[in-house]
Amino acid sequence: MPPALHTLGILLFLLTGKVENVSFQQSSSQLVKEGTVKLKINCSHDDNSLTVMLWYQHKQSSQSMSLIGFEYAGSPKYEGQFEDQFEITREDTVRGALIIRRANLSDSAVYFCAASTHSQSEAYFGNGTKLTVLDPNIPITPPTVKILQPSLKECKDKKDKKNKKTLVCVASGFYPDHVSVFWQIEGENVTDGVATDNATLRDGKLYSITGRLRVPARTWHTPGRKFNCTVSFFNGTHTTYHSGLVYGTDLGQGEGMTREKYLQITQTAKLSYGVFIAKSSLYGVFVLVLVWKLQASSGKQSN
């Protein structure tokens, strides 16, 4: 790697989060067949002072991005390993494109467009374009969606005394991995308390992803309340939707017999039994006294 490009790559990677002053537009996610030629990913931004346009590749298996190359003053420059596979073009200062000459499976990645004024200045990044080159040996398969109900061991927050319940949505067995997860309660979209895995997980040929919804206990413990997890799945031509559904339950319904509950029940039973024995003993004493008085009264009358 040429020293100048290496230094530039490190500098821009460290500045990836600084995007607040520039608005970027990149091509939407793409699914293509292996062997597709002249695949183009477009990029544009709204700052004419940014004269350098750069392109990065980020693979899911990697923790860092790789600089493909950059274009400045009509002259594109490439990192060596990318020069034969990619072409960087520029219409003007704010518009450009990355062209993949022939799509291979190894090209599946997220491609980021970036811009700066020169090699030592602040860099701004777009949101990225996800590209999947379809493996011809794996059929397109939609996800199976299932919602796991709150754990029986989920405890109260001792700090604010609020009881929370967590529902877990598992989407599994799908290919490719162009999915997103969202939640609904009674048909209304919810975002509070929602979290989704940052990336899909691959198990063999297929993928899975997990999402979570955390709600107040009183929200979950409403019998018949509907909780939906929906996964949107892009199959290359259109988006399909796949949902899981569970209903809220009564407080305590299906919570099972925990050790604490068992101890509580047994202690209550012991206390109740003790009270019963005490009452029985007092009743027995009362009966004996009553019988004694009756016998004494009967003896006096016979005299």
C-alpha atoms as a printed R data frame, in Angstrom:
    type eleno elety resid chain resno       x       y       z
1   ATOM     1    CA   MET     A     1   0.000   0.000   0.000
2   ATOM     2    CA   PRO     A     2   1.419   3.419  -0.906
3   ATOM     3    CA   PRO     A     3   2.255   5.445   2.248
4   ATOM     4    CA   ALA     A     4   0.030   8.373   1.222
5   ATOM     5    CA   LEU     A     5  -3.014   6.142   0.748
6   ATOM     6    CA   HIS     A     6  -2.312   4.262   3.951
7   ATOM     7    CA   THR     A     7  -2.148   7.516   5.945
8   ATOM     8    CA   LEU     A     8  -5.266   8.843   4.248
9   ATOM     9    CA   GLY     A     9  -7.161   5.635   4.972
10  ATOM    10    CA   ILE     A    10  -6.304   5.715   8.682
11  ATOM    11    CA   LEU     A    11  -7.211   9.396   8.980
12  ATOM    12    CA   LEU     A    12 -10.589   9.037   7.302
13  ATOM    13    CA   PHE     A    13 -11.461   5.900   9.221
14  ATOM    14    CA   LEU     A    14 -10.965   7.779  12.492
15  ATOM    15    CA   LEU     A    15 -13.337  10.517  11.305
16  ATOM    16    CA   THR     A    16 -16.221   8.305  10.152
17  ATOM    17    CA   GLY     A    17 -18.702   9.667  12.667
18  ATOM    18    CA   LYS     A    18 -18.516  13.321  11.559
19  ATOM    19    CA   VAL     A    19 -21.478  13.598   9.201
20  ATOM    20    CA   GLU     A    20 -23.556  16.329  10.826
21  ATOM    21    CA   ASN     A    21 -22.838  19.097   8.276
22  ATOM    22    CA   VAL     A    22 -23.117  17.249   4.960
23  ATOM    23    CA   SER     A    23 -26.113  15.468   3.473
24  ATOM    24    CA   PHE     A    24 -25.337  12.332   1.419
25  ATOM    25    CA   GLN     A    25 -27.413  10.249  -0.945
26  ATOM    26    CA   GLN     A    26 -26.324   6.724  -1.882
27  ATOM    27    CA   SER     A    27 -27.928   3.967  -3.929
28  ATOM    28    CA   SER     A    28 -30.344   1.753  -2.000
29  ATOM    29    CA   SER     A    29 -29.512  -1.849  -1.067
30  ATOM    30    CA   GLN     A    30 -28.937  -4.170  -4.007
31  ATOM    31    CA   LEU     A    31 -29.213  -7.890  -4.648
32  ATOM    32    CA   VAL     A    32 -27.556  -9.130  -7.836
33  ATOM    33    CA   LYS     A    33 -26.631 -12.412  -9.432
34  ATOM    34    CA   GLU     A    34 -23.044 -13.550  -9.567
35  ATOM    35    CA   GLY     A    35 -21.454 -12.391 -12.787
36  ATOM    36    CA   THR     A    36 -23.472  -9.169 -13.110
37  ATOM    37    CA   VAL     A    37 -21.345  -6.683 -15.038
38  ATOM    38    CA   LYS     A    38 -20.960  -2.919 -14.657
39  ATOM    39    CA   LEU     A    39 -22.799  -2.738 -11.345
40  ATOM    40    CA   LYS     A    40 -23.011   0.935 -10.296
41  ATOM    41    CA   ILE     A    41 -23.377   2.433  -6.803
42  ATOM    42    CA   ASN     A    42 -24.157   6.143  -6.988
43  ATOM    43    CA   CYS     A    43 -23.230   8.832  -4.502
44  ATOM    44    CA   SER     A    44 -24.017  12.526  -4.160
45  ATOM    45    CA   HIS     A    45 -23.709  15.186  -1.461
46  ATOM    46    CA   ASP     A    46 -24.483  18.881  -1.048
47  ATOM    47    CA   ASP     A    47 -21.110  20.489  -0.321
48  ATOM    48    CA   ASN     A    48 -19.158  21.853  -3.307
49  ATOM    49    CA   SER     A    49 -16.108  22.502  -1.140
50  ATOM    50    CA   LEU     A    50 -15.476  18.765  -0.718
51  ATOM    51    CA   THR     A    51 -13.293  18.122  -3.735
52  ATOM    52    CA   VAL     A    52 -12.135  14.603  -2.820
53  ATOM    53    CA   MET     A    53 -14.545  11.643  -3.118
54  ATOM    54    CA   LEU     A    54 -13.553   8.349  -1.539
55  ATOM    55    CA   TRP     A    55 -15.008   4.836  -1.497
56  ATOM    56    CA   TYR     A    56 -14.756   2.238   1.274
57  ATOM    57    CA   GLN     A    57 -15.722  -1.411   1.541
58  ATOM    58    CA   HIS     A    58 -16.885  -2.961   4.820
59  ATOM    59    CA   LYS     A    59 -17.425  -6.710   5.029
60  ATOM    60    CA   GLN     A    60 -19.490  -8.198   7.841
61  ATOM    61    CA   SER     A    61 -16.609 -10.478   8.805
62  ATOM    62    CA   SER     A    62 -14.287  -7.502   9.313
63  ATOM    63    CA   GLN     A    63 -14.140  -4.984  12.153
64  ATOM    64    CA   SER     A    64 -12.732  -2.225   9.943
65  ATOM    65    CA   MET     A    65 -13.278  -0.675   6.533
66  ATOM    66    CA   SER     A    66 -10.960  -0.967   3.565
67  ATOM    67    CA   LEU     A    67 -10.206   2.032   1.364
68  ATOM    68    CA   ILE     A    68 -10.924   1.131  -2.268
69  ATOM    69    CA   GLY     A    69  -9.645   4.424  -3.633
70  ATOM    70    CA   PHE     A    70 -10.488   8.086  -4.198
71  ATOM    71    CA   GLU     A    71 -10.981  10.612  -6.980
72  ATOM    72    CA   TYR     A    72  -9.507  14.123  -7.047
73  ATOM    73    CA   ALA     A    73  -9.274  16.571  -9.940
74  ATOM    74    CA   GLY     A    74 -10.384  13.986 -12.495
75  ATOM    75    CA   SER     A    75  -7.741  11.458 -11.485
76  ATOM    76    CA   PRO     A    76  -8.892   8.308  -9.606
77  ATOM    77    CA   LYS     A    77  -6.399   6.516  -7.370
78  ATOM    78    CA   TYR     A    78  -6.832   2.924  -6.149
79  ATOM    79    CA   GLU     A    79  -5.502   0.651  -3.485
80  ATOM    80    CA   GLY     A    80  -3.650  -2.113  -5.312
81  ATOM    81    CA   GLN     A    81  -5.895  -5.049  -4.496
82  ATOM    82    CA   PHE     A    82  -8.991  -3.196  -5.762
83  ATOM    83    CA   GLU     A    83  -7.746  -1.653  -9.002
84  ATOM    84    CA   ASP     A    84  -8.752  -4.511 -11.321
85  ATOM    85    CA   GLN     A    85 -12.232  -5.016  -9.837
86  ATOM    86    CA   PHE     A    86 -13.506  -1.455  -9.241
87  ATOM    87    CA   GLU     A    87 -13.773   1.782 -11.182
88  ATOM    88    CA   ILE     A    88 -14.329   5.195  -9.588
89  ATOM    89    CA   THR     A    89 -16.064   7.825 -11.706
90  ATOM    90    CA   ARG     A    90 -17.024  11.451 -11.062
91  ATOM    91    CA   GLU     A    91 -19.620  13.585 -12.868
92  ATOM    92    CA   ASP     A    92 -18.772  16.727 -10.928
93  ATOM    93    CA   THR     A    93 -17.685  17.788  -7.442
94  ATOM    94    CA   VAL     A    94 -20.793  16.479  -5.681
95  ATOM    95    CA   ARG     A    95 -21.724  13.443  -7.815
96  ATOM    96    CA   GLY     A    96 -19.847  10.239  -8.422
97  ATOM    97    CA   ALA     A    97 -20.117   6.463  -8.598
98  ATOM    98    CA   LEU     A    98 -18.355   3.236  -7.786
99  ATOM    99    CA   ILE     A    99 -18.542   0.630 -10.547
100 ATOM   100    CA   ILE     A   100 -17.962  -3.069  -9.908
101 ATOM   101    CA   ARG     A   101 -16.698  -4.502 -13.157
102 ATOM   102    CA   ARG     A   102 -18.060  -8.029 -12.585
103 ATOM   103    CA   ALA     A   103 -19.866  -9.066  -9.397
104 ATOM   104    CA   ASN     A   104 -18.310 -11.919  -7.427
105 ATOM   105    CA   LEU     A   105 -19.514 -13.511  -4.191
106 ATOM   106    CA   SER     A   106 -16.573 -11.872  -2.436
107 ATOM   107    CA   ASP     A   107 -17.960  -8.434  -3.347
108 ATOM   108    CA   SER     A   108 -20.859  -8.786  -0.891
109 ATOM   109    CA   ALA     A   109 -20.328  -5.905   1.534
110 ATOM   110    CA   VAL     A   110 -21.488  -2.427   2.525
111 ATOM   111    CA   TYR     A   111 -19.963   0.323   0.385
112 ATOM   112    CA   PHE     A   112 -19.491   3.791   1.869
113 ATOM   113    CA   CYS     A   113 -19.013   7.014  -0.056
114 ATOM   114    CA   ALA     A   114 -17.000   9.726   1.716
115 ATOM   115    CA   ALA     A   115 -15.832  13.238   0.865
116 ATOM   116    CA   SER     A   116 -13.276  15.756   2.108
117 ATOM   117    CA   THR     A   117 -11.511  18.913   0.979
118 ATOM   118    CA   HIS     A   118  -8.044  17.328   0.891
119 ATOM   119    CA   SER     A   119  -6.117  14.434   2.393
120 ATOM   120    CA   GLN     A   120  -5.499  16.115   5.745
121 ATOM   121    CA   SER     A   121  -9.016  17.480   6.315
122 ATOM   122    CA   GLU     A   122 -12.147  16.239   8.019
123 ATOM   123    CA   ALA     A   123 -14.029  13.529   6.112
124 ATOM   124    CA   TYR     A   124 -17.789  13.053   5.870
125 ATOM   125    CA   PHE     A   125 -19.487   9.717   5.199
126 ATOM   126    CA   GLY     A   126 -22.738   8.546   3.669
127 ATOM   127    CA   ASN     A   127 -24.947   5.861   5.212
128 ATOM   128    CA   GLY     A   128 -23.622   3.134   2.939
129 ATOM   129    CA   THR     A   129 -25.080   0.848   0.277
130 ATOM   130    CA   LYS     A   130 -25.490  -2.819   1.108
131 ATOM   131    CA   LEU     A   131 -24.663  -5.140  -1.765
132 ATOM   132    CA   THR     A   132 -25.339  -8.878  -1.769
133 ATOM   133    CA   VAL     A   133 -24.120 -11.045  -4.602
134 ATOM   134    CA   LEU     A   134 -26.419 -14.053  -4.514
135 ATOM   135    CA   ASP     A   135 -24.915 -17.499  -4.163
136 ATOM   136    CA   PRO     A   136 -26.463 -19.631  -6.959
137 ATOM   137    CA   ASN     A   137 -26.297 -22.687  -4.686
138 ATOM   138    CA   ILE     A   138 -28.565 -21.169  -2.005
139 ATOM   139    CA   PRO     A   139 -32.270 -20.652  -2.762
140 ATOM   140    CA   ILE     A   140 -33.936 -17.421  -1.686
141 ATOM   141    CA   THR     A   141 -35.670 -18.305   1.576
142 ATOM   142    CA   PRO     A   142 -37.965 -16.033   3.645
143 ATOM   143    CA   PRO     A   143 -37.633 -15.908   7.448
144 ATOM   144    CA   THR     A   144 -39.566 -17.864  10.032
145 ATOM   145    CA   VAL     A   145 -40.610 -15.506  12.840
146 ATOM   146    CA   LYS     A   146 -41.306 -16.483  16.436
147 ATOM   147    CA   ILE     A   147 -41.855 -14.392  19.570
148 ATOM   148    CA   LEU     A   148 -40.566 -15.673  22.903
149 ATOM   149    CA   GLN     A   149 -42.632 -14.531  25.881
150 ATOM   150    CA   PRO     A   150 -41.044 -12.766  28.874
151 ATOM   151    CA   SER     A   151 -38.727 -14.812  31.042
152 ATOM   152    CA   LEU     A   152 -40.185 -16.030  34.331
153 ATOM   153    CA   LYS     A   153 -37.022 -14.861  36.104
154 ATOM   154    CA   GLU     A   154 -37.207 -11.271  34.876
155 ATOM   155    CA   CYS     A   155 -37.034  -9.188  38.058
156 ATOM   156    CA   LYS     A   156 -38.136  -5.799  39.260
157 ATOM   157    CA   ASP     A   157 -35.820  -2.853  38.901
158 ATOM   158    CA   LYS     A   158 -35.021  -2.216  42.544
159 ATOM   159    CA   LYS     A   159 -33.914   1.346  41.820
160 ATOM   160    CA   ASP     A   160 -37.202   2.710  40.507
161 ATOM   161    CA   LYS     A   161 -39.472  -0.148  41.559
162 ATOM   162    CA   LYS     A   162 -40.749  -0.546  37.997
163 ATOM   163    CA   ASN     A   163 -41.351  -4.036  36.709
164 ATOM   164    CA   LYS     A   164 -40.402  -4.564  33.063
165 ATOM   165    CA   LYS     A   165 -41.045  -7.464  30.730
166 ATOM   166    CA   THR     A   166 -38.979  -8.312  27.632
167 ATOM   167    CA   LEU     A   167 -40.352 -10.005  24.534
168 ATOM   168    CA   VAL     A   168 -37.817 -11.532  22.138
169 ATOM   169    CA   CYS     A   169 -38.404 -11.861  18.398
170 ATOM   170    CA   VAL     A   170 -36.344 -14.465  16.550
171 ATOM   171    CA   ALA     A   171 -36.272 -14.462  12.750
172 ATOM   172    CA   SER     A   172 -34.375 -17.437  11.384
173 ATOM   173    CA   GLY     A   173 -33.676 -19.582   8.351
174 ATOM   174    CA   PHE     A   174 -33.566 -16.835   5.716
175 ATOM   175    CA   TYR     A   175 -31.372 -15.938   2.741
176 ATOM   176    CA   PRO     A   176 -30.234 -13.374   1.788
177 ATOM   177    CA   ASP     A   177 -29.873 -11.127   4.839
178 ATOM   178    CA   HIS     A   178 -31.730  -8.012   3.657
179 ATOM   179    CA   VAL     A   179 -34.147  -7.740   6.584
180 ATOM   180    CA   SER     A   180 -35.402  -5.259   9.150
181 ATOM   181    CA   VAL     A   181 -37.410  -5.816  12.336
182 ATOM   182    CA   PHE     A   182 -40.204  -3.698  13.795
183 ATOM   183    CA   TRP     A   183 -42.796  -4.093  16.572
184 ATOM   184    CA   GLN     A   184 -46.469  -3.288  16.995
185 ATOM   185    CA   ILE     A   185 -48.789  -3.292  20.014
186 ATOM   186    CA   GLU     A   186 -52.467  -3.479  19.103
187 ATOM   187    CA   GLY     A   187 -51.537  -2.630  15.514
188 ATOM   188    CA   GLU     A   188 -49.628   0.550  16.418
189 ATOM   189    CA   ASN     A   189 -45.912   0.852  15.654
190 ATOM   190    CA   VAL     A   190 -43.714   1.189  18.750
191 ATOM   191    CA   THR     A   191 -40.103   2.326  19.026
192 ATOM   192    CA   ASP     A   192 -39.651   2.867  22.773
193 ATOM   193    CA   GLY     A   193 -37.922  -0.098  24.399
194 ATOM   194    CA   VAL     A   194 -37.007  -1.615  21.018
195 ATOM   195    CA   ALA     A   195 -33.558  -3.045  20.230
196 ATOM   196    CA   THR     A   196 -32.320  -5.168  17.321
197 ATOM   197    CA   ASP     A   197 -29.045  -6.987  16.692
198 ATOM   198    CA   ASN     A   198 -26.556  -4.825  14.806
199 ATOM   199    CA   ALA     A   199 -26.008  -7.570  12.249
200 ATOM   200    CA   THR     A   200 -27.432 -10.883  11.184
201 ATOM   201    CA   LEU     A   201 -25.811 -14.144  12.233
202 ATOM   202    CA   ARG     A   202 -24.999 -16.835   9.718
203 ATOM   203    CA   ASP     A   203 -25.443 -20.496  10.557
204 ATOM   204    CA   GLY     A   204 -24.283 -22.529   7.596
205 ATOM   205    CA   LYS     A   205 -26.038 -21.133   4.535
206 ATOM   206    CA   LEU     A   206 -28.873 -19.271   6.261
207 ATOM   207    CA   TYR     A   207 -29.167 -16.238   8.521
208 ATOM   208    CA   SER     A   208 -30.922 -15.266  11.741
209 ATOM   209    CA   ILE     A   209 -31.532 -12.027  13.633
210 ATOM   210    CA   THR     A   210 -33.007 -11.160  17.026
211 ATOM   211    CA   GLY     A   211 -35.049  -8.172  18.161
212 ATOM   212    CA   ARG     A   212 -36.298  -7.228  21.621
213 ATOM   213    CA   LEU     A   213 -39.216  -5.233  22.992
214 ATOM   214    CA   ARG     A   214 -39.166  -4.127  26.647
215 ATOM   215    CA   VAL     A   215 -42.491  -2.951  28.083
216 ATOM   216    CA   PRO     A   216 -43.940  -2.181  31.528
217 ATOM   217    CA   ALA     A   217 -45.366  -5.244  33.258
218 ATOM   218    CA   ARG     A   218 -48.839  -3.705  33.268
219 ATOM   219    CA   THR     A   219 -48.671  -3.487  29.457
220 ATOM   220    CA   TRP     A   220 -47.839  -7.174  29.141
221 ATOM   221    CA   HIS     A   221 -50.297  -8.257  31.837
222 ATOM   222    CA   THR     A   222 -53.335  -7.155  29.846
223 ATOM   223    CA   PRO     A   223 -55.203 -10.277  28.673
224 ATOM   224    CA   GLY     A   224 -55.755 -10.357  24.919
225 ATOM   225    CA   ARG     A   225 -53.450  -7.441  24.089
226 ATOM   226    CA   LYS     A   226 -51.697  -8.133  20.762
227 ATOM   227    CA   PHE     A   227 -47.914  -7.952  20.389
228 ATOM   228    CA   ASN     A   228 -46.614  -8.309  16.808
229 ATOM   229    CA   CYS     A   229 -43.059  -8.642  15.559
230 ATOM   230    CA   THR     A   230 -42.794  -8.133  11.797
231 ATOM   231    CA   VAL     A   231 -39.729  -8.777   9.667
232 ATOM   232    CA   SER     A   232 -39.471  -7.161   6.240
233 ATOM   233    CA   PHE     A   233 -37.544  -9.296   3.758
234 ATOM   234    CA   PHE     A   234 -36.198  -8.085   0.423
235 ATOM   235    CA   ASN     A   235 -35.886 -10.990  -2.008
236 ATOM   236    CA   GLY     A   236 -34.293  -9.085  -4.868
237 ATOM   237    CA   THR     A   237 -37.470  -8.004  -6.644
238 ATOM   238    CA   HIS     A   238 -39.858  -6.943  -3.878
239 ATOM   239    CA   THR     A   239 -40.272  -6.822  -0.108
240 ATOM   240    CA   THR     A   240 -42.369  -9.359   1.793
241 ATOM   241    CA   TYR     A   241 -43.477  -9.202   5.428
242 ATOM   242    CA   HIS     A   242 -43.440 -12.027   7.960
243 ATOM   243    CA   SER     A   243 -44.928 -11.730  11.442
244 ATOM   244    CA   GLY     A   244 -45.114 -13.429  14.820
245 ATOM   245    CA   LEU     A   245 -47.946 -12.783  17.301
246 ATOM   246    CA   VAL     A   246 -48.440 -13.277  21.040
247 ATOM   247    CA   TYR     A   247 -51.115 -12.078  23.443
248 ATOM   248    CA   GLY     A   248 -50.772 -10.453  26.843
249 ATOM   249    CA   THR     A   249 -51.589 -12.556  29.889
250 ATOM   250    CA   ASP     A   250 -53.153 -12.136  33.311
251 ATOM   251    CA   LEU     A   251 -50.782 -11.260  36.130
252 ATOM   252    CA   GLY     A   252 -49.177 -14.496  37.245
253 ATOM   253    CA   GLN     A   253 -50.664 -16.587  34.435
254 ATOM   254    CA   GLY     A   254 -48.243 -19.239  33.306
255 ATOM   255    CA   GLU     A   255 -45.501 -18.074  35.651
256 ATOM   256    CA   GLY     A   256 -44.926 -21.553  36.993
257 ATOM   257    CA   MET     A   257 -43.792 -22.639  40.467
258 ATOM   258    CA   THR     A   258 -40.608 -20.856  41.492
259 ATOM   259    CA   ARG     A   259 -38.628 -21.656  44.649
260 ATOM   260    CA   GLU     A   260 -39.679 -18.347  46.213
261 ATOM   261    CA   LYS     A   261 -43.337 -18.984  45.456
262 ATOM   262    CA   TYR     A   262 -43.077 -22.526  46.839
263 ATOM   263    CA   LEU     A   263 -41.523 -21.268  50.079
264 ATOM   264    CA   GLN     A   264 -44.171 -18.605  50.369
265 ATOM   265    CA   ILE     A   265 -46.968 -21.138  49.892
266 ATOM   266    CA   THR     A   266 -45.474 -23.601  52.369
267 ATOM   267    CA   GLN     A   267 -44.947 -20.900  54.988
268 ATOM   268    CA   THR     A   268 -48.524 -19.736  54.536
269 ATOM   269    CA   ALA     A   269 -49.734 -23.310  54.807
270 ATOM   270    CA   LYS     A   270 -47.733 -23.869  58.004
271 ATOM   271    CA   LEU     A   271 -49.120 -20.676  59.527
272 ATOM   272    CA   SER     A   272 -52.665 -21.607  58.572
273 ATOM   273    CA   TYR     A   273 -52.198 -25.079  59.992
274 ATOM   274    CA   GLY     A   274 -50.810 -23.659  63.240
275 ATOM   275    CA   VAL     A   275 -53.783 -21.335  63.576
276 ATOM   276    CA   PHE     A   276 -56.104 -24.246  62.879
277 ATOM   277    CA   ILE     A   277 -54.453 -26.393  65.597
278 ATOM   278    CA   ALA     A   278 -54.639 -23.529  68.083
279 ATOM   279    CA   LYS     A   279 -58.287 -22.953  67.357
280 ATOM   280    CA   SER     A   280 -58.969 -26.690  67.596
281 ATOM   281    CA   SER     A   281 -57.227 -26.890  70.964
282 ATOM   282    CA   LEU     A   282 -59.175 -23.921  72.313
283 ATOM   283    CA   TYR     A   283 -62.392 -25.458  71.046
284 ATOM   284    CA   GLY     A   284 -61.505 -28.758  72.747
285 ATOM   285    CA   VAL     A   285 -60.864 -26.974  76.062
286 ATOM   286    CA   PHE     A   286 -64.155 -25.126  75.694
287 ATOM   287    CA   VAL     A   287 -66.020 -28.408  75.117
288 ATOM   288    CA   LEU     A   288 -64.372 -30.048  78.137
289 ATOM   289    CA   VAL     A   289 -65.272 -27.107  80.373
290 ATOM   290    CA   LEU     A   290 -68.811 -27.132  79.079
291 ATOM   291    CA   VAL     A   291 -69.178 -30.882  79.703
292 ATOM   292    CA   TRP     A   292 -67.701 -30.498  83.206
293 ATOM   293    CA   LYS     A   293 -70.164 -27.720  84.040
294 ATOM   294    CA   LEU     A   294 -73.068 -29.765  82.747
295 ATOM   295    CA   GLN     A   295 -72.021 -32.782  84.794
296 ATOM   296    CA   ALA     A   296 -71.604 -30.624  87.911
297 ATOM   297    CA   SER     A   297 -75.034 -29.047  87.400
298 ATOM   298    CA   SER     A   298 -76.638 -32.459  86.906
299 ATOM   299    CA   GLY     A   299 -75.007 -33.800  90.111
300 ATOM   300    CA   LYS     A   300 -76.375 -30.895  92.189
301 ATOM   301    CA   GLN     A   301 -79.905 -31.458  90.807
302 ATOM   302    CA   SER     A   302 -79.816 -35.171  91.723
303 ATOM   303    CA   ASN     A   303 -78.953 -34.308  95.319
